[in-house]
Amino acid sequence: MKELLYLYCITKDKPLICNFEDLGIKTHPIYFQGTYAIVSSVSPDDFNEDNLKKHLADMGWVEKNIRLHEKVIEEIMKGQVVLPFKFGTVFENEANVEKLLKTNGLEFKAVLASLDGKEEWGLKIYCNSEYFKDALCRGNERITEIDKEILAAGKGKAFFLKKKKDEIIKDVINEKISEYTKDCFERLKVTAVDTKINNILPKEVTEKQEDMVLNTAFLINKERLKGFVNVLAYLKTKYLNKGLILDCTGPWPPYNFCQKAHDG
């Protein structure tokens, strides 16, 4: 069976690195009127439509191949701006890749120009719920008042007051999480060219004990990266004793800021 072409990313310059020996991958560029598609040959046993669907049910296979996909793009982006494509983007032949470049060439060039000199950084904020709850309850007037009512109440009334206290604690926690995460986001947003708020991920995905309370991406001008890092350091210190954990990673391929080009 004829091999397929697997697309990693689009660039405006020919990449210097093509042979990723440590990954067992050799890429090559396909050029069309000012843009390059960076592809590698892959077996239809893995990547034709039917076989890919079967493999997607195997998390071990998916994780291994997504990691390879990311590593190739991250290496290429060290030397230039990239427009990354999602895992599993496959074409039958070079003519189809060229058609993609021809149809979307202007859009690809515009997005590449908008991303030039910029980096994507991700920020995920986690909350240590028990620590956060304890920190909030100490000295909170609403909770202090209801504690006094519970102590003074009879057994029956105390039961309902305790339920009310649980609701108050829940409200206070939600209010404070909203207040704190908004503060973090707004302060960092000032240093960014663009921002994206993503869906909160469950513990099954994050594999962390703490609950995720904010999932964001920032597009940062490389010349202003120091400002972003300084604000982040301030926020980490500010919320250190409030039960929040700020986990910032990057630079990443700018997936969050090139969706329009992929839809094009």
One Martini backbone bead per residue (centre of mass of N, CA, C, O) as a GRO file, in nm:
protein
  264
    1MET     BB    1   0.098   0.035   0.019
    2LYS     BB    2   0.068   0.360   0.006
    3GLU     BB    3   0.195   0.624   0.136
    4LEU     BB    4   0.152   0.881   0.357
    5LEU     BB    5   0.086   1.225   0.460
    6TYR     BB    6   0.215   1.399   0.739
    7LEU     BB    7   0.105   1.684   0.918
    8TYR     BB    8   0.247   1.938   1.124
    9CYS     BB    9   0.325   2.214   0.954
   10ILE     BB   10   0.352   2.565   0.888
   11THR     BB   11   0.576   2.768   0.687
   12LYS     BB   12   0.785   3.035   0.548
   13ASP     BB   13   1.034   2.853   0.595
   14LYS     BB   14   1.286   2.646   0.553
   15PRO     BB   15   1.386   2.401   0.734
   16LEU     BB   16   1.678   2.284   0.888
   17ILE     BB   17   1.511   2.051   1.013
   18CYS     BB   18   1.442   1.689   0.917
   19ASN     BB   19   1.620   1.487   1.099
   20PHE     BB   20   1.473   1.268   1.353
   21GLU     BB   21   1.643   1.017   1.472
   22ASP     BB   22   1.543   0.984   1.775
   23LEU     BB   23   1.231   0.946   1.649
   24GLY     BB   24   1.211   0.816   1.357
   25ILE     BB   25   1.207   1.095   1.177
   26LYS     BB   26   1.138   1.220   0.837
   27THR     BB   27   1.125   1.523   0.692
   28HIS     BB   28   0.945   1.731   0.444
   29PRO     BB   29   0.901   1.982   0.214
   30ILE     BB   30   0.616   2.166   0.081
   31TYR     BB   31   0.590   2.390  -0.185
   32PHE     BB   32   0.380   2.709  -0.200
   33GLN     BB   33   0.381   3.028  -0.245
   34GLY     BB   34   0.547   3.091   0.056
   35THR     BB   35   0.492   2.790   0.163
   36TYR     BB   36   0.534   2.527   0.411
   37ALA     BB   37   0.497   2.180   0.432
   38ILE     BB   38   0.540   1.958   0.705
   39VAL     BB   39   0.639   1.623   0.632
   40SER     BB   40   0.562   1.266   0.648
   41SER     BB   41   0.595   0.934   0.609
   42VAL     BB   42   0.319   0.698   0.633
   43SER     BB   43   0.135   0.436   0.732
   44PRO     BB   44  -0.176   0.300   0.666
   45ASP     BB   45  -0.179   0.107   0.916
   46ASP     BB   46  -0.209   0.380   1.099
   47PHE     BB   47  -0.338   0.645   0.897
   48ASN     BB   48  -0.580   0.558   0.801
   49GLU     BB   49  -0.897   0.606   0.876
   50ASP     BB   50  -0.960   0.326   1.007
   51ASN     BB   51  -0.692   0.280   1.171
   52LEU     BB   52  -0.700   0.539   1.337
   53LYS     BB   53  -0.961   0.481   1.490
   54LYS     BB   54  -0.849   0.231   1.635
   55HIS     BB   55  -0.599   0.369   1.773
   56LEU     BB   56  -0.766   0.584   1.948
   57ALA     BB   57  -0.834   0.350   2.168
   58ASP     BB   58  -0.516   0.362   2.223
   59MET     BB   59  -0.352   0.538   2.460
   60GLY     BB   60  -0.059   0.455   2.415
   61TRP     BB   61  -0.045   0.530   2.115
   62VAL     BB   62  -0.139   0.821   2.137
   63GLU     BB   63   0.077   0.933   2.331
   64LYS     BB   64   0.326   0.862   2.164
   65ASN     BB   65   0.238   1.022   1.896
   66ILE     BB   66   0.190   1.300   2.019
   67ARG     BB   67   0.475   1.339   2.121
   68LEU     BB   68   0.607   1.334   1.842
   69HIS     BB   69   0.449   1.564   1.717
   70GLU     BB   70   0.545   1.782   1.922
   71LYS     BB   71   0.855   1.755   1.889
   72VAL     BB   72   0.874   1.840   1.596
   73ILE     BB   73   0.748   2.122   1.626
   74GLU     BB   74   0.940   2.229   1.850
   75GLU     BB   75   1.196   2.214   1.677
   76ILE     BB   76   1.107   2.396   1.442
   77MET     BB   77   1.028   2.655   1.631
   78LYS     BB   78   1.324   2.737   1.708
   79GLY     BB   79   1.369   2.879   1.403
   80GLN     BB   80   1.047   2.945   1.378
   81VAL     BB   81   0.748   3.003   1.265
   82VAL     BB   82   0.434   2.830   1.339
   83LEU     BB   83   0.164   2.622   1.204
   84PRO     BB   84  -0.012   2.406   1.370
   85PHE     BB   85  -0.124   2.073   1.360
   86LYS     BB   86  -0.315   1.829   1.423
   87PHE     BB   87  -0.340   1.528   1.513
   88GLY     BB   88  -0.385   1.330   1.220
   89THR     BB   89  -0.288   1.484   0.959
   90VAL     BB   90  -0.383   1.350   0.638
   91PHE     BB   91  -0.246   1.256   0.311
   92GLU     BB   92  -0.223   1.100   0.002
   93ASN     BB   93  -0.067   1.354  -0.136
   94GLU     BB   94   0.099   1.625  -0.266
   95ALA     BB   95  -0.140   1.754  -0.416
   96ASN     BB   96  -0.316   1.794  -0.156
   97VAL     BB   97  -0.119   1.979  -0.010
   98GLU     BB   98  -0.106   2.198  -0.228
   99LYS     BB   99  -0.406   2.266  -0.213
  100LEU     BB  100  -0.401   2.373   0.071
  101LEU     BB  101  -0.199   2.605   0.011
  102LYS     BB  102  -0.364   2.740  -0.213
  103THR     BB  103  -0.640   2.787  -0.061
  104ASN     BB  104  -0.476   2.903   0.230
  105GLY     BB  105  -0.231   3.094   0.187
  106LEU     BB  106  -0.320   3.376   0.292
  107GLU     BB  107  -0.400   3.283   0.574
  108PHE     BB  108  -0.130   3.160   0.659
  109LYS     BB  109   0.039   3.420   0.625
  110ALA     BB  110  -0.118   3.593   0.827
  111VAL     BB  111  -0.072   3.415   1.076
  112LEU     BB  112   0.237   3.406   1.070
  113ALA     BB  113   0.267   3.714   1.101
  114SER     BB  114   0.109   3.730   1.380
  115LEU     BB  115   0.330   3.518   1.522
  116ASP     BB  116   0.568   3.680   1.495
  117GLY     BB  117   0.757   3.702   1.788
  118LYS     BB  118   0.587   3.472   1.933
  119GLU     BB  119   0.436   3.310   2.231
  120GLU     BB  120   0.309   3.026   2.392
  121TRP     BB  121   0.138   3.028   2.713
  122GLY     BB  122   0.052   2.830   2.993
  123LEU     BB  123  -0.225   2.847   3.242
  124LYS     BB  124  -0.267   2.666   3.546
  125ILE     BB  125  -0.511   2.652   3.806
  126TYR     BB  126  -0.497   2.534   4.138
  127CYS     BB  127  -0.689   2.378   4.416
  128ASN     BB  128  -0.661   2.345   4.759
  129SER     BB  129  -0.945   2.292   4.913
  130GLU     BB  130  -0.878   2.269   5.219
  131TYR     BB  131  -0.685   2.505   5.241
  132PHE     BB  132  -0.878   2.713   5.124
  133LYS     BB  133  -1.104   2.679   5.329
  134ASP     BB  134  -0.940   2.748   5.584
  135ALA     BB  135  -0.844   3.031   5.493
  136LEU     BB  136  -1.137   3.150   5.462
  137CYS     BB  137  -1.268   3.087   5.745
  138ARG     BB  138  -1.065   3.262   5.861
  139GLY     BB  139  -1.230   3.556   5.953
  140ASN     BB  140  -1.510   3.516   5.849
  141GLU     BB  141  -1.796   3.674   5.923
  142ARG     BB  142  -2.024   3.481   5.832
  143ILE     BB  143  -1.904   3.230   5.976
  144THR     BB  144  -1.874   3.342   6.262
  145GLU     BB  145  -2.176   3.402   6.309
  146ILE     BB  146  -2.289   3.110   6.264
  147ASP     BB  147  -2.123   2.978   6.490
  148LYS     BB  148  -2.268   3.130   6.716
  149GLU     BB  149  -2.551   3.023   6.652
  150ILE     BB  150  -2.489   2.722   6.693
  151LEU     BB  151  -2.401   2.739   6.994
  152ALA     BB  152  -2.695   2.873   7.081
  153ALA     BB  153  -2.844   2.637   6.974
  154GLY     BB  154  -3.034   2.393   6.926
  155LYS     BB  155  -3.030   2.089   6.782
  156GLY     BB  156  -3.226   2.145   6.546
  157LYS     BB  157  -3.119   2.423   6.454
  158ALA     BB  158  -2.819   2.345   6.420
  159PHE     BB  159  -2.858   2.161   6.175
  160PHE     BB  160  -2.954   2.392   5.979
  161LEU     BB  161  -2.710   2.581   6.023
  162LYS     BB  162  -2.496   2.388   5.910
  163LYS     BB  163  -2.614   2.383   5.626
  164LYS     BB  164  -2.586   2.686   5.586
  165LYS     BB  165  -2.279   2.695   5.625
  166ASP     BB  166  -2.209   2.521   5.378
  167GLU     BB  167  -2.326   2.724   5.174
  168ILE     BB  168  -2.147   2.962   5.250
  169ILE     BB  169  -1.876   2.829   5.192
  170LYS     BB  170  -1.935   2.774   4.894
  171ASP     BB  171  -1.975   3.071   4.815
  172VAL     BB  172  -1.701   3.179   4.911
  173ILE     BB  173  -1.526   3.000   4.735
  174ASN     BB  174  -1.641   3.089   4.458
  175GLU     BB  175  -1.581   3.390   4.490
  176LYS     BB  176  -1.270   3.366   4.536
  177ILE     BB  177  -1.192   3.212   4.287
  178SER     BB  178  -1.298   3.426   4.092
  179GLU     BB  179  -1.127   3.660   4.201
  180TYR     BB  180  -0.840   3.533   4.173
  181THR     BB  181  -0.846   3.445   3.871
  182LYS     BB  182  -0.910   3.722   3.758
  183ASP     BB  183  -0.658   3.861   3.860
  184CYS     BB  184  -0.454   3.687   3.710
  185PHE     BB  185  -0.560   3.728   3.422
  186GLU     BB  186  -0.557   4.045   3.408
  187ARG     BB  187  -0.253   4.086   3.469
  188LEU     BB  188  -0.147   3.906   3.225
  189LYS     BB  189  -0.303   4.033   2.985
  190VAL     BB  190  -0.134   4.300   2.967
  191THR     BB  191   0.129   4.127   2.850
  192ALA     BB  192  -0.051   4.047   2.606
  193VAL     BB  193  -0.174   3.997   2.280
  194ASP     BB  194  -0.326   3.726   2.364
  195THR     BB  195  -0.618   3.522   2.460
  196LYS     BB  196  -0.726   3.204   2.630
  197ILE     BB  197  -1.010   3.024   2.738
  198ASN     BB  198  -1.035   2.713   2.874
  199ASN     BB  199  -1.120   2.422   2.972
  200ILE     BB  200  -1.179   2.243   3.235
  201LEU     BB  201  -0.998   1.985   3.389
  202PRO     BB  202  -0.998   1.685   3.504
  203LYS     BB  203  -0.832   1.466   3.709
  204GLU     BB  204  -0.808   1.239   3.493
  205VAL     BB  205  -0.620   1.429   3.319
  206THR     BB  206  -0.415   1.574   3.525
  207GLU     BB  207  -0.329   1.394   3.778
  208LYS     BB  208  -0.440   1.561   4.025
  209GLN     BB  209  -0.548   1.652   4.342
  210GLU     BB  210  -0.620   1.913   4.236
  211ASP     BB  211  -0.825   2.161   4.130
  212MET     BB  212  -0.923   2.306   3.850
  213VAL     BB  213  -0.987   2.680   3.787
  214LEU     BB  214  -0.777   2.739   3.540
  215ASN     BB  215  -0.753   2.772   3.164
  216THR     BB  216  -0.481   2.918   2.986
  217ALA     BB  217  -0.372   3.142   2.717
  218PHE     BB  218  -0.068   3.311   2.594
  219LEU     BB  219   0.034   3.572   2.381
  220ILE     BB  220   0.382   3.650   2.352
  221ASN     BB  221   0.606   3.881   2.332
  222LYS     BB  222   0.936   3.827   2.349
  223GLU     BB  223   1.004   4.126   2.453
  224ARG     BB  224   0.768   4.070   2.704
  225LEU     BB  225   0.836   3.821   2.884
  226LYS     BB  226   0.946   3.944   3.145
  227GLY     BB  227   0.677   4.070   3.234
  228PHE     BB  228   0.521   3.807   3.260
  229VAL     BB  229   0.713   3.671   3.468
  230ASN     BB  230   0.686   3.888   3.691
  231VAL     BB  231   0.380   3.862   3.737
  232LEU     BB  232   0.382   3.562   3.804
  233ALA     BB  233   0.563   3.582   4.056
  234TYR     BB  234   0.372   3.764   4.215
  235LEU     BB  235   0.124   3.569   4.216
  236LYS     BB  236   0.256   3.330   4.357
  237THR     BB  237   0.305   3.489   4.619
  238LYS     BB  238   0.018   3.597   4.678
  239TYR     BB  239  -0.113   3.274   4.661
  240LEU     BB  240   0.047   3.074   4.844
  241ASN     BB  241  -0.156   3.112   5.119
  242LYS     BB  242  -0.447   3.035   4.941
  243GLY     BB  243  -0.433   2.745   4.770
  244LEU     BB  244  -0.272   2.823   4.508
  245ILE     BB  245  -0.166   2.687   4.184
  246LEU     BB  246   0.079   2.794   3.950
  247ASP     BB  247   0.093   2.659   3.609
  248CYS     BB  248   0.360   2.730   3.394
  249THR     BB  249   0.395   2.685   3.031
  250GLY     BB  250   0.679   2.690   2.800
  251PRO     BB  251   0.687   2.705   2.486
  252TRP     BB  252   0.425   2.672   2.244
  253PRO     BB  253   0.245   2.584   2.012
  254PRO     BB  254  -0.007   2.804   1.859
  255TYR     BB  255  -0.303   2.667   1.877
  256ASN     BB  256  -0.487   2.904   2.015
  257PHE     BB  257  -0.392   3.118   1.748
  258CYS     BB  258  -0.496   2.926   1.463
  259GLN     BB  259  -0.796   2.831   1.405
  260LYS     BB  260  -0.884   2.990   1.152
  261ALA     BB  261  -0.687   2.848   0.957
  262HIS     BB  262  -0.805   2.560   0.997
  263ASP     BB  263  -1.102   2.648   0.901
  264GLY     BB  264  -1.026   2.761   0.601
   0.00000   0.00000   0.00000
